[in-house]
Amino acid sequence: DDDDDDDDDDEDVEEGDEREDGGDGGNAIECDETAAAAKIGDARVEGEGDAGGSAISPRRRRRPKKRRQLDAFRVPPRSLSRRDFGGQCEDAQRYLSERMADDERFLDAFDRLVIEAVVPDLKSRLIDCGLASSGGDSSACEFYYQRPPTLRLQPGPSKSTVKSHRDSEYGHQDGELNYWIPLVDCAKSGCVLRTESEPDEGDYRPLPASKLGEMASFHGSYCRHSVPANDTIHTRVSLDFRIGIGGLYDPEWMMLGTKDDHSRRKVEM
């Protein structure tokens, strides 16, 4: 994510899924889970048989493996340090970004979330504040949503934080709205994003989303926001994305000096 290109305090690893070994390709993310269990077959047990010496072949029952939660994901230390310090953070970020962009099943679910839930709610809010109209051919609005979204991992325990900032400092426009979705139980890991209620107000408060299935929005280009250190043993995992509003957002604009920007998809409603 371009927010983190120049932020040495931010040691989150973003955008991706779990992988076991980085290997020679420089992929730094690994998972401490064991390999998938082999197919369970008949376990041949040799024992005392009948007079003819035949063996007994019972089917061995295995206990179902307990499903692990995302907050149990472990990120290796080398994936949290930048290349200048002997780490592989840049490789990890690139790997995760590519995996997110290639996962069609995930992207299809994300598209439906945005088009069927987020955009209708956003348009309703625009109508309420007089920035859009309802009914008639001229009532259609254009929206430009970030695709794929950003996946953030913040392992703990750690003293690393995401410093207070505005997204406009990293090339984002005022006509964008930020959305944040926690993917873990926030009560366990303290997964939280703190933001001002108004620009320069300084009253940092956690966004009102703390459970799976909840989502919150805020104006990240104007309002400063930050992430505190994760002092738990659990990994914080969250998704975030931005939506540009037609008439207030220029899809061709890019701030000078910006290295990269998120891809966008246009939708009208």
C-alpha positions as a printed NumPy array, in Angstrom:
array([[  0.   ,   0.   ,   0.   ],
       [  1.313,   3.436,  -0.879],
       [  0.549,   4.628,   2.658],
       [  3.437,   2.545,   3.933],
       [  6.124,   3.182,   1.303],
       [  7.901,   5.831,   3.352],
       [  6.764,   4.958,   6.866],
       [  9.502,   3.159,   8.778],
       [  7.27 ,   2.835,  11.85 ],
       [  4.761,   0.705,   9.989],
       [  5.768,  -2.93 ,  10.103],
       [  2.458,  -4.408,   9.003],
       [  2.582,  -6.989,   6.249],
       [ -0.187,  -6.341,   3.769],
       [ -2.337,  -7.95 ,   1.168],
       [ -2.257, -11.702,   0.911],
       [ -2.834, -15.143,   2.202],
       [ -0.906, -17.794,   4.033],
       [  1.952, -19.726,   2.464],
       [  4.33 , -22.192,   3.968],
       [  7.781, -21.404,   2.618],
       [  9.159, -18.391,   0.819],
       [ 11.634, -20.569,  -1.122],
       [ 14.125, -19.285,  -3.638],
       [ 11.654, -16.847,  -5.171],
       [ 11.972, -14.509,  -2.19 ],
       [  8.41 , -15.017,  -0.924],
       [  8.788, -14.274,   2.743],
       [  5.445, -15.296,   4.193],
       [  5.196, -18.666,   5.847],
       [  2.696, -20.458,   8.027],
       [  3.424, -22.546,  11.098],
       [  0.645, -24.992,  10.273],
       [  1.59 , -28.528,   9.292],
       [  1.043, -29.729,   5.744],
       [ -2.414, -30.97 ,   4.814],
       [ -3.124, -34.348,   6.333],
       [ -2.694, -37.288,   4.009],
       [ -5.787, -39.101,   2.795],
       [ -7.011, -41.405,   5.524],
       [ -7.157, -45.026,   4.423],
       [ -7.37 , -48.398,   6.079],
       [ -4.627, -48.763,   8.671],
       [ -3.208, -52.22 ,   8.39 ],
       [ -2.598, -53.525,  11.914],
       [ -0.791, -56.815,  12.261],
       [ -1.927, -58.775,  15.271],
       [ -2.68 , -62.19 ,  16.484],
       [ -5.235, -63.613,  14.157],
       [ -7.152, -66.81 ,  14.093],
       [ -5.663, -70.2  ,  13.627],
       [ -4.893, -69.363,  10.02 ],
       [ -2.851, -66.321,  11.082],
       [ -5.011, -63.73 ,   9.259],
       [ -4.397, -60.073,  10.145],
       [ -6.971, -57.601,  11.419],
       [ -7.534, -54.445,   9.291],
       [ -9.571, -51.938,  11.294],
       [-10.225, -48.387,   9.992],
       [ -8.411, -45.904,  12.199],
       [-10.486, -42.973,  13.403],
       [ -8.782, -39.626,  13.649],
       [ -9.999, -36.726,  15.65 ],
       [-11.107, -33.824,  13.44 ],
       [ -8.445, -31.147,  13.281],
       [ -9.426, -27.992,  15.108],
       [ -9.795, -25.054,  12.737],
       [ -7.285, -22.33 ,  13.481],
       [ -8.314, -18.713,  13.632],
       [ -6.639, -15.953,  11.633],
       [ -5.255, -14.396,  14.793],
       [ -3.106, -17.547,  15.218],
       [ -1.247, -16.781,  11.972],
       [  2.476, -16.304,  12.556],
       [  4.623, -13.961,  10.474],
       [  8.387, -14.703,  10.497],
       [ 10.573, -11.834,  11.779],
       [ 12.412, -11.455,   8.454],
       [  9.13 , -10.55 ,   6.779],
       [  8.74 ,  -7.584,   9.129],
       [ 12.131,  -5.984,   8.452],
       [ 12.911,  -3.993,   5.34 ],
       [ 15.632,  -4.999,   2.899],
       [ 18.004,  -2.306,   4.193],
       [ 18.004,  -4.08 ,   7.546],
       [ 18.442,  -7.589,   6.13 ],
       [ 14.744,  -8.427,   5.966],
       [ 12.254,  -9.359,   3.273],
       [  9.349,  -7.012,   3.99 ],
       [  9.201,  -5.686,   0.42 ],
       [  9.166,  -9.219,  -1.007],
       [  6.431, -10.222,   1.43 ],
       [  4.268,  -7.249,   0.491],
       [  4.705,  -7.938,  -3.225],
       [  3.874, -11.619,  -2.786],
       [  0.724, -10.883,  -0.809],
       [ -0.403,  -8.225,  -3.288],
       [ -0.06 , -10.665,  -6.183],
       [ -1.97 , -13.411,  -4.37 ],
       [ -4.851, -11.053,  -3.612],
       [ -5.024,  -9.863,  -7.217],
       [ -5.046, -13.446,  -8.552],
       [ -7.746, -14.869,  -6.264],
       [-10.869, -14.686,  -8.447],
       [-13.122, -16.344,  -5.883],
       [-12.187, -13.766,  -3.268],
       [-12.506, -10.863,  -5.712],
       [-15.962, -12.034,  -6.795],
       [-17.123, -12.019,  -3.166],
       [-15.543,  -8.593,  -2.647],
       [-17.287,  -7.195,  -5.77 ],
       [-20.652,  -8.367,  -4.484],
       [-20.008,  -6.821,  -1.065],
       [-19.216,  -3.45 ,  -2.621],
       [-21.921,  -3.402,  -5.302],
       [-24.758,  -4.928,  -3.28 ],
       [-24.113,  -3.401,   0.146],
       [-21.499,  -0.65 ,   0.322],
       [-22.323,   1.462,  -2.744],
       [-26.118,   1.528,  -2.119],
       [-25.485,   2.659,   1.458],
       [-23.009,   5.323,   0.29 ],
       [-25.434,   6.682,  -2.298],
       [-28.169,   6.869,   0.337],
       [-25.835,   8.95 ,   2.496],
       [-25.078,  11.25 ,  -0.444],
       [-28.799,  11.757,  -1.028],
       [-29.318,  12.601,   2.651],
       [-26.689,  15.342,   2.529],
       [-27.866,  16.745,  -0.809],
       [-24.955,  15.577,  -2.976],
       [-27.078,  13.149,  -5.021],
       [-30.695,  12.833,  -6.094],
       [-33.043,   9.886,  -6.151],
       [-35.124,   8.856,  -9.152],
       [-34.869,   9.876, -12.792],
       [-32.213,   9.278, -15.423],
       [-29.996,  12.04 , -14.04 ],
       [-29.8  ,  10.462, -10.576],
       [-27.072,   7.912, -11.443],
       [-23.788,   8.366,  -9.573],
       [-20.341,   7.087, -10.476],
       [-18.189,   5.345,  -7.913],
       [-14.585,   4.141,  -8.218],
       [-13.706,   1.453,  -5.719],
       [-10.272,   0.077,  -4.9  ],
       [ -9.832,  -3.459,  -6.202],
       [ -8.341,  -5.556,  -4.708],
       [ -8.652,  -4.274,  -1.149],
       [ -5.656,  -4.109,   1.187],
       [ -5.077,  -6.992,   3.593],
       [ -3.093,  -5.977,   6.682],
       [ -1.298,  -8.22 ,   9.154],
       [  0.037,  -6.82 ,  12.423],
       [  1.634,  -9.565,  14.513],
       [  2.379,  -9.29 ,  18.201],
       [  3.723,  -8.783,  20.689],
       [  5.395,  -5.75 ,  19.158],
       [  6.106,  -2.102,  19.935],
       [  5.594,  -1.065,  16.286],
       [  2.816,   1.383,  15.516],
       [  1.302,   3.071,  12.477],
       [  1.936,   6.754,  13.081],
       [ -0.844,   9.318,  12.864],
       [ -1.33 ,  10.488,   9.27 ],
       [ -3.774,  11.63 ,   6.611],
       [ -4.025,   9.646,   3.387],
       [ -3.704,  12.883,   1.423],
       [ -0.047,  12.859,   2.513],
       [  0.398,   9.767,   0.336],
       [ -1.428,  10.978,  -2.771],
       [ -5.073,  10.195,  -1.99 ],
       [ -7.807,  12.64 ,  -2.927],
       [-10.378,  14.378,  -0.764],
       [-13.227,  12.756,  -2.718],
       [-12.542,   9.299,  -1.289],
       [-14.1  ,   7.479,   1.646],
       [-12.222,   4.769,   3.583],
       [-13.745,   1.462,   4.688],
       [-12.228,  -0.818,   7.357],
       [-13.192,  -4.438,   8.136],
       [-11.649,  -6.437,  11.033],
       [-11.215, -10.147,  10.235],
       [-10.445, -11.265,  13.805],
       [-11.973, -10.944,  17.243],
       [-10.826,  -7.472,  18.239],
       [-11.224,  -8.281,  21.926],
       [ -8.351, -10.808,  21.702],
       [ -5.802,  -8.866,  19.662],
       [ -6.913,  -5.289,  20.221],
       [ -7.385,  -4.944,  16.456],
       [ -8.34 ,  -1.305,  16.205],
       [ -8.062,   1.712,  13.938],
       [ -8.259,   5.073,  15.707],
       [ -9.364,   8.183,  13.855],
       [-10.405,  11.772,  14.467],
       [-14.085,  12.685,  14.324],
       [-13.226,  15.886,  12.446],
       [-10.017,  17.159,  10.799],
       [ -7.456,  18.349,  13.389],
       [ -9.855,  17.606,  16.247],
       [ -7.329,  15.287,  17.914],
       [-10.053,  13.189,  19.569],
       [ -8.798,   9.791,  18.393],
       [-11.392,   7.08 ,  18.922],
       [-11.659,   3.447,  17.759],
       [-13.861,   2.916,  14.731],
       [-17.2  ,   1.291,  15.652],
       [-16.349,  -2.127,  14.216],
       [-15.015,  -4.831,  16.527],
       [-16.576,  -8.106,  15.364],
       [-16.537, -10.267,  12.27 ],
       [-19.16 ,  -9.029,   9.822],
       [-18.873,  -5.405,  10.955],
       [-17.484,  -2.568,   8.831],
       [-16.865,   1.121,   9.46 ],
       [-16.121,   4.095,   7.213],
       [-14.216,   7.331,   7.769],
       [-12.737,  10.188,   5.74 ],
       [ -9.071,   9.173,   5.79 ],
       [ -7.837,  11.894,   3.451],
       [ -8.963,  14.612,   5.872],
       [ -9.022,  12.965,   9.297],
       [ -5.824,  11.722,  10.894],
       [ -5.768,   8.086,  11.949],
       [ -3.336,   5.668,  13.567],
       [ -2.882,   2.104,  14.793],
       [ -1.484,   1.38 ,  18.275],
       [  1.107,  -1.277,  19.069],
       [ -0.068,  -4.871,  19.335],
       [  0.995,  -6.052,  22.793],
       [ -0.822,  -9.4  ,  22.556],
       [  0.366, -12.757,  21.219],
       [ -2.34 , -12.654,  18.55 ],
       [ -2.031, -11.358,  14.99 ],
       [ -4.298,  -8.529,  13.921],
       [ -5.861,  -9.069,  10.484],
       [ -8.051,  -6.557,   8.664],
       [ -9.187,  -5.441,   5.216],
       [ -9.517,  -1.869,   4.04 ],
       [-10.345,  -0.112,   0.796],
       [-11.39 ,   3.271,  -0.55 ],
       [-14.23 ,   4.452,  -2.776],
       [-13.97 ,   7.589,  -4.919],
       [-17.181,   9.515,  -5.584],
       [-17.8  ,  10.799,  -9.118],
       [-17.658,  14.566,  -9.368],
       [-15.444,  14.712,  -6.285],
       [-12.815,  12.244,  -7.432],
       [-10.549,  12.259, -10.508],
       [ -9.663,   8.682, -11.611],
       [ -6.739,   9.983, -13.709],
       [ -5.09 ,  12.074, -11.01 ],
       [ -1.853,  11.075,  -9.287],
       [  0.299,  13.09 ,  -6.918],
       [  3.854,  13.79 ,  -8.098],
       [  6.32 ,  11.43 ,  -6.447],
       [  3.781,   8.682,  -5.825],
       [  5.32 ,   5.317,  -6.69 ],
       [  2.132,   3.389,  -7.292],
       [ -1.604,   3.538,  -6.789],
       [ -4.367,   1.014,  -6.266],
       [ -6.308,  -0.218,  -9.27 ],
       [ -9.926,   0.942,  -9.403],
       [-13.186,  -0.362, -10.8  ],
       [-16.   ,   1.928, -11.874],
       [-19.635,   1.257, -11.023],
       [-22.723,   3.412, -11.656],
       [-25.808,   3.484,  -9.466]])
